[in-house]
Tab-separated table of C-alpha atoms in Angstrom:
chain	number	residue	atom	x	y	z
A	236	UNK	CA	94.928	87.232	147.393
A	237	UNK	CA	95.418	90.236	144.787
A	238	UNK	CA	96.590	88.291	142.358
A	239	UNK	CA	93.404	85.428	142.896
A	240	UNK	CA	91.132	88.032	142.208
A	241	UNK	CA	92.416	89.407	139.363
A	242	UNK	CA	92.695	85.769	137.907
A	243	UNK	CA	88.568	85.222	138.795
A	244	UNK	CA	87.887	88.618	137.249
A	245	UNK	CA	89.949	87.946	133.580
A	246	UNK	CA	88.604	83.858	133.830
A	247	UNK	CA	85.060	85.492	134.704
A	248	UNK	CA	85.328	87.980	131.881
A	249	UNK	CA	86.377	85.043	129.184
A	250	UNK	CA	83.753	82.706	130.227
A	251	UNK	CA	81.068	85.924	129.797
A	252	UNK	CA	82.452	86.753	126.634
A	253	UNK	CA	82.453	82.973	125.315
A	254	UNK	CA	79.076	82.523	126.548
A	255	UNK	CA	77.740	85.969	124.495
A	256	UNK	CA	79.756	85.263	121.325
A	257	UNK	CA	82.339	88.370	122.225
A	258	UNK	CA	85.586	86.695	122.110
A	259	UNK	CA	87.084	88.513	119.061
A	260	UNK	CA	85.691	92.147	120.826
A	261	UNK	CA	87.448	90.987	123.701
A	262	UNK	CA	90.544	90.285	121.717
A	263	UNK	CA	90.610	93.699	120.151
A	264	UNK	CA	90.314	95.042	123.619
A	265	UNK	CA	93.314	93.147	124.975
A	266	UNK	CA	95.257	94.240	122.020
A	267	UNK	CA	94.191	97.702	121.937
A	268	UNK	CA	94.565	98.144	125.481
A	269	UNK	CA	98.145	96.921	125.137
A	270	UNK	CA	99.442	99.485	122.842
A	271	UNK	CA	97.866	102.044	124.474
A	272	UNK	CA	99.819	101.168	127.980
A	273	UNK	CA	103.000	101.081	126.128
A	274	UNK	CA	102.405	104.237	124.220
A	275	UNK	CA	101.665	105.939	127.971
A	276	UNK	CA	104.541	104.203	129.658
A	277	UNK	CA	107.007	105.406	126.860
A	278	UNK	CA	105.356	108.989	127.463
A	279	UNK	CA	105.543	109.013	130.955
A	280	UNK	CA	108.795	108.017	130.754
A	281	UNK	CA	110.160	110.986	129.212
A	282	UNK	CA	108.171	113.093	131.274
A	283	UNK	CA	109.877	111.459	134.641
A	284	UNK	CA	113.235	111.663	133.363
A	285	UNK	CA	112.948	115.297	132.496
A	286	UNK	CA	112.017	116.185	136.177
A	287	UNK	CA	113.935	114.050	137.870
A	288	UNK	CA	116.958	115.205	135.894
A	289	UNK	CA	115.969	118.937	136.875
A	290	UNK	CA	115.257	117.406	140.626
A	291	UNK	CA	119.074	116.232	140.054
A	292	UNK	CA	120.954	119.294	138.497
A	293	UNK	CA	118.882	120.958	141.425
A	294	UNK	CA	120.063	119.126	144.001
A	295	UNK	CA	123.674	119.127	142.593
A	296	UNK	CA	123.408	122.937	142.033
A	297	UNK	CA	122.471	123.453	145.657
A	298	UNK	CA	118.955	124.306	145.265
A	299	UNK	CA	117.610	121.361	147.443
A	300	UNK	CA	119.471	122.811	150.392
A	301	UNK	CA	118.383	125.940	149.541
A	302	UNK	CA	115.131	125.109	149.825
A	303	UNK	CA	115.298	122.558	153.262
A	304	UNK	CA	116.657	125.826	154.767
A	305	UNK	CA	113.573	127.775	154.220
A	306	UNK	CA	111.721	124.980	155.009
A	307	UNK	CA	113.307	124.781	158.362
A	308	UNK	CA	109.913	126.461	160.343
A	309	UNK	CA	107.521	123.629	158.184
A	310	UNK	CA	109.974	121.325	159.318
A	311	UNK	CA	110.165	122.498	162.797
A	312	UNK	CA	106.293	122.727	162.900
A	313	UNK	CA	105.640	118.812	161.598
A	314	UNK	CA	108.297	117.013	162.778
A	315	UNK	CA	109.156	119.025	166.097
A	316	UNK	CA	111.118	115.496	167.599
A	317	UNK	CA	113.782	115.864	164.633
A	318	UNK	CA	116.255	117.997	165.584
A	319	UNK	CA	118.193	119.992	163.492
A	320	UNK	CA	120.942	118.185	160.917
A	321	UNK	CA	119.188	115.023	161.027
A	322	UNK	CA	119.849	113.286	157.943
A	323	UNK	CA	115.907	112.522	157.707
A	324	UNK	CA	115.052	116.676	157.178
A	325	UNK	CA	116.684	116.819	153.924
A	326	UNK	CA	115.171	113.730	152.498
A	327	UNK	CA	111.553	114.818	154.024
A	328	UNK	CA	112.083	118.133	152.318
A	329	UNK	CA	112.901	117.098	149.122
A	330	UNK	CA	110.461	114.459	148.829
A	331	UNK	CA	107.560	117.093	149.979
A	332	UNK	CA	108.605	119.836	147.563
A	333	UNK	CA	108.716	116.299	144.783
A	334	UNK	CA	104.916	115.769	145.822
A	335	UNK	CA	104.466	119.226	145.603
A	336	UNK	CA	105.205	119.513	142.092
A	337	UNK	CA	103.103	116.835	141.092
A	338	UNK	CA	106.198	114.351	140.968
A	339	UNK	CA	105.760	110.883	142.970
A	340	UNK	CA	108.161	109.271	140.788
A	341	UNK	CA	110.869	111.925	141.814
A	342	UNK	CA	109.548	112.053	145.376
A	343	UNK	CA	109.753	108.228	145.889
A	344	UNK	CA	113.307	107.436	146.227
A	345	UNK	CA	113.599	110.264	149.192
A	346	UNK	CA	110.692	109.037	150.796
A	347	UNK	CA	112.129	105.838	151.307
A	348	UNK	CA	115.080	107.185	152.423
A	349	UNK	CA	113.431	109.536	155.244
A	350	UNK	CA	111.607	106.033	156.518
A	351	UNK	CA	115.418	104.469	156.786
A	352	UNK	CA	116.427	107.179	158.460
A	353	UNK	CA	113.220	107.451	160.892
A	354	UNK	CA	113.641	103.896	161.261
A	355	UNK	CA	116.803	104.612	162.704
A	356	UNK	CA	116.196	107.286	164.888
A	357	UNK	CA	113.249	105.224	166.454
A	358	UNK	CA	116.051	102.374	167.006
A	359	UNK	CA	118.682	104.755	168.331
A	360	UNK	CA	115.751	106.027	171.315
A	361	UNK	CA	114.593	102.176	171.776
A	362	UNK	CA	118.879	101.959	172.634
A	363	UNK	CA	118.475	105.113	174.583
A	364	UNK	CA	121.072	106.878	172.182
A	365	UNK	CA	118.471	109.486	170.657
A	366	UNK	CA	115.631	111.553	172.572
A	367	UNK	CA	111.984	111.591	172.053
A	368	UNK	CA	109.682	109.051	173.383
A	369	UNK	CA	110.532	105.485	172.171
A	370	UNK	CA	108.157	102.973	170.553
A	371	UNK	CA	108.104	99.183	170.857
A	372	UNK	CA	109.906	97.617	167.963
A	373	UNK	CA	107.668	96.735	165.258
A	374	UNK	CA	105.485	100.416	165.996
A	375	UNK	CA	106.452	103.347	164.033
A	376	UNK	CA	107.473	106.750	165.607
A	377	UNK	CA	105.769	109.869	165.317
A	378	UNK	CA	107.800	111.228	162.706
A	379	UNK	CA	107.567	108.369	160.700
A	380	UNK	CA	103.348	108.434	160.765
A	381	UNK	CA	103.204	112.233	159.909
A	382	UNK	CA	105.602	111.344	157.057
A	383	UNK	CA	103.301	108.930	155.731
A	384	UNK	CA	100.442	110.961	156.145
A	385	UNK	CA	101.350	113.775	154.476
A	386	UNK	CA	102.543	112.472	151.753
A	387	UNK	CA	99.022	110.289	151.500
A	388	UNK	CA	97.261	113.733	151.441
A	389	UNK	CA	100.213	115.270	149.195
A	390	UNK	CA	99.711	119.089	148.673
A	391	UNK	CA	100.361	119.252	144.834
A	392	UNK	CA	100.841	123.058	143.570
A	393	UNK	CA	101.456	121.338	139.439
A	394	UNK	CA	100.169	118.537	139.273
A	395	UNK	CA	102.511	117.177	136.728
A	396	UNK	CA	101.418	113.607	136.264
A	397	UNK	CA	97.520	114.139	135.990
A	398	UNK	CA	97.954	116.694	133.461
A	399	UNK	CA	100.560	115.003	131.193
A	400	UNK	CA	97.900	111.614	131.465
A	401	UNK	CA	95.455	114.458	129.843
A	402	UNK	CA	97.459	115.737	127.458
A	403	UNK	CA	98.233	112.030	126.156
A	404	UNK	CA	94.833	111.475	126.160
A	405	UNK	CA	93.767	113.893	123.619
A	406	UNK	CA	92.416	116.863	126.565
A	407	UNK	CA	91.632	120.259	124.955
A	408	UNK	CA	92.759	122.028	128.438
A	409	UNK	CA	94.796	119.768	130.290
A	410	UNK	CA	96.164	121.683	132.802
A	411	UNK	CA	92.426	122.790	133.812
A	412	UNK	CA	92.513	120.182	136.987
A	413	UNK	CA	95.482	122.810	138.506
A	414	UNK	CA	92.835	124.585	140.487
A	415	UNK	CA	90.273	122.028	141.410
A	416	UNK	CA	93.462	119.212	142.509
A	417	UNK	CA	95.262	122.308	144.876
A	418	UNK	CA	91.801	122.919	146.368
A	419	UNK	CA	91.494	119.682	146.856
A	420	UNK	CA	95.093	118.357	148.227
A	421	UNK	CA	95.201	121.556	150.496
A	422	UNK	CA	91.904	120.648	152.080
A	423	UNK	CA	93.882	117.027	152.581
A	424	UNK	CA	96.502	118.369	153.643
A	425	UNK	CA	95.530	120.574	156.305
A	426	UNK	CA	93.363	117.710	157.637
A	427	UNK	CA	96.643	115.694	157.639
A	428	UNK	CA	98.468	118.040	159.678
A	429	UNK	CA	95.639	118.705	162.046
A	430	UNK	CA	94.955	114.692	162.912
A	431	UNK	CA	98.437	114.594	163.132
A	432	UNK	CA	98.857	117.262	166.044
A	433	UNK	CA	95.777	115.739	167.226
A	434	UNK	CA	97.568	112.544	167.427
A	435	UNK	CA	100.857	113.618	168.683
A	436	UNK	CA	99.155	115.312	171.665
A	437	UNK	CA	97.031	112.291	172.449
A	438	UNK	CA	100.466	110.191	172.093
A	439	UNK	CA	102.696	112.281	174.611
């Protein structure tokens, strides 16, 4: 369906343009717009390797279970049906402190590995194996919707992305939007958190 209605809006676009004499301004646009995406992607691209290989010689160095440790009472506090050593409180940690740094890209391969491992735990308590109050198959868990909500809100302390898109884009202060996005994504977040107790209650 996506993909229909971009077709309508690029066919609706050309038949506009034809109609008003703009083809060749269109052209130019295409063209232009083009070189600009590749000159961003080849940006960004540094930019995410850079972190993630910090997020890496982090992780190797010990710092990411540094840093699950202390986030143990978080932990605790969010995802109170995960006990302790569960393969799934690493990965949530890491891909939290990711979003917290402004880095999705670095914060999406952990995120997808806390859902396999939520995934599992909701299997292992549909078998009976695992605690906690089990779903029917097909429904996520508890742990698996505060997951997903939180990192929807996404508490960003840097937000690394949004100012490196204003920095390529010519910005005189790019890392101005600091303050406004951490009031922001706090305000989000702490209305994630609270739904989410809100829910769990309502749940159990």
């Amino acid at each position: 369906m996506l993909n229909g209605l971009w077709a309508a809006m690029m066919a609706a676009g050309i038949v506009w343009a034809a109609l008003h004499g703009t083809l060749p301004a269109v052209t130019d646009a295409v063209l232009s717009s083009a070189r600009e995406a590749v000159t961003l992607a080849i940006t960004m691209l540094g930019i995410m390797a850079f972190w993630s290989g910090i997020m890496e010689i982090g992780n190797s160095a010990g710092l990411m279970d540094a840093l699950t440790r202390r986030a143990e009472p978080v932990l605790n506090f969010l995802f109170p049906g995960l006990r302790r050593g569960h393969p799934a409180r690493k990965q949530i940690a890491v891909n939290l402190i990711a979003n917290m740094l402004g880095l999705s890209w670095a914060a999406t391969p952990a995120g997808i590995g806390a859902m396999k491992e939520l995934k599992k735990l909701e299997d292992e308590r549909r078998a009976g194996r695992a605690p906690g109050p089990a779903r029917e198959e097909g429904t996520a868990g508890n742990e698996m919707c505060t997951f997903l909500i939180l990192n929807v809100s996404s508490l960003q302390l840097i937000p690394v992305s949004i100012i490196a898109y204003r920095s390529q884009y010519g910005s005189v202060n790019p890392a101005a939007v600091a303050g406004p996005a951490l009031a922001a994504t706090l305000v989000s977040t702490l209305t994630a958190v609270i739904f989410c107790k809100l829910a769990e209650k309502i749940s159990t």
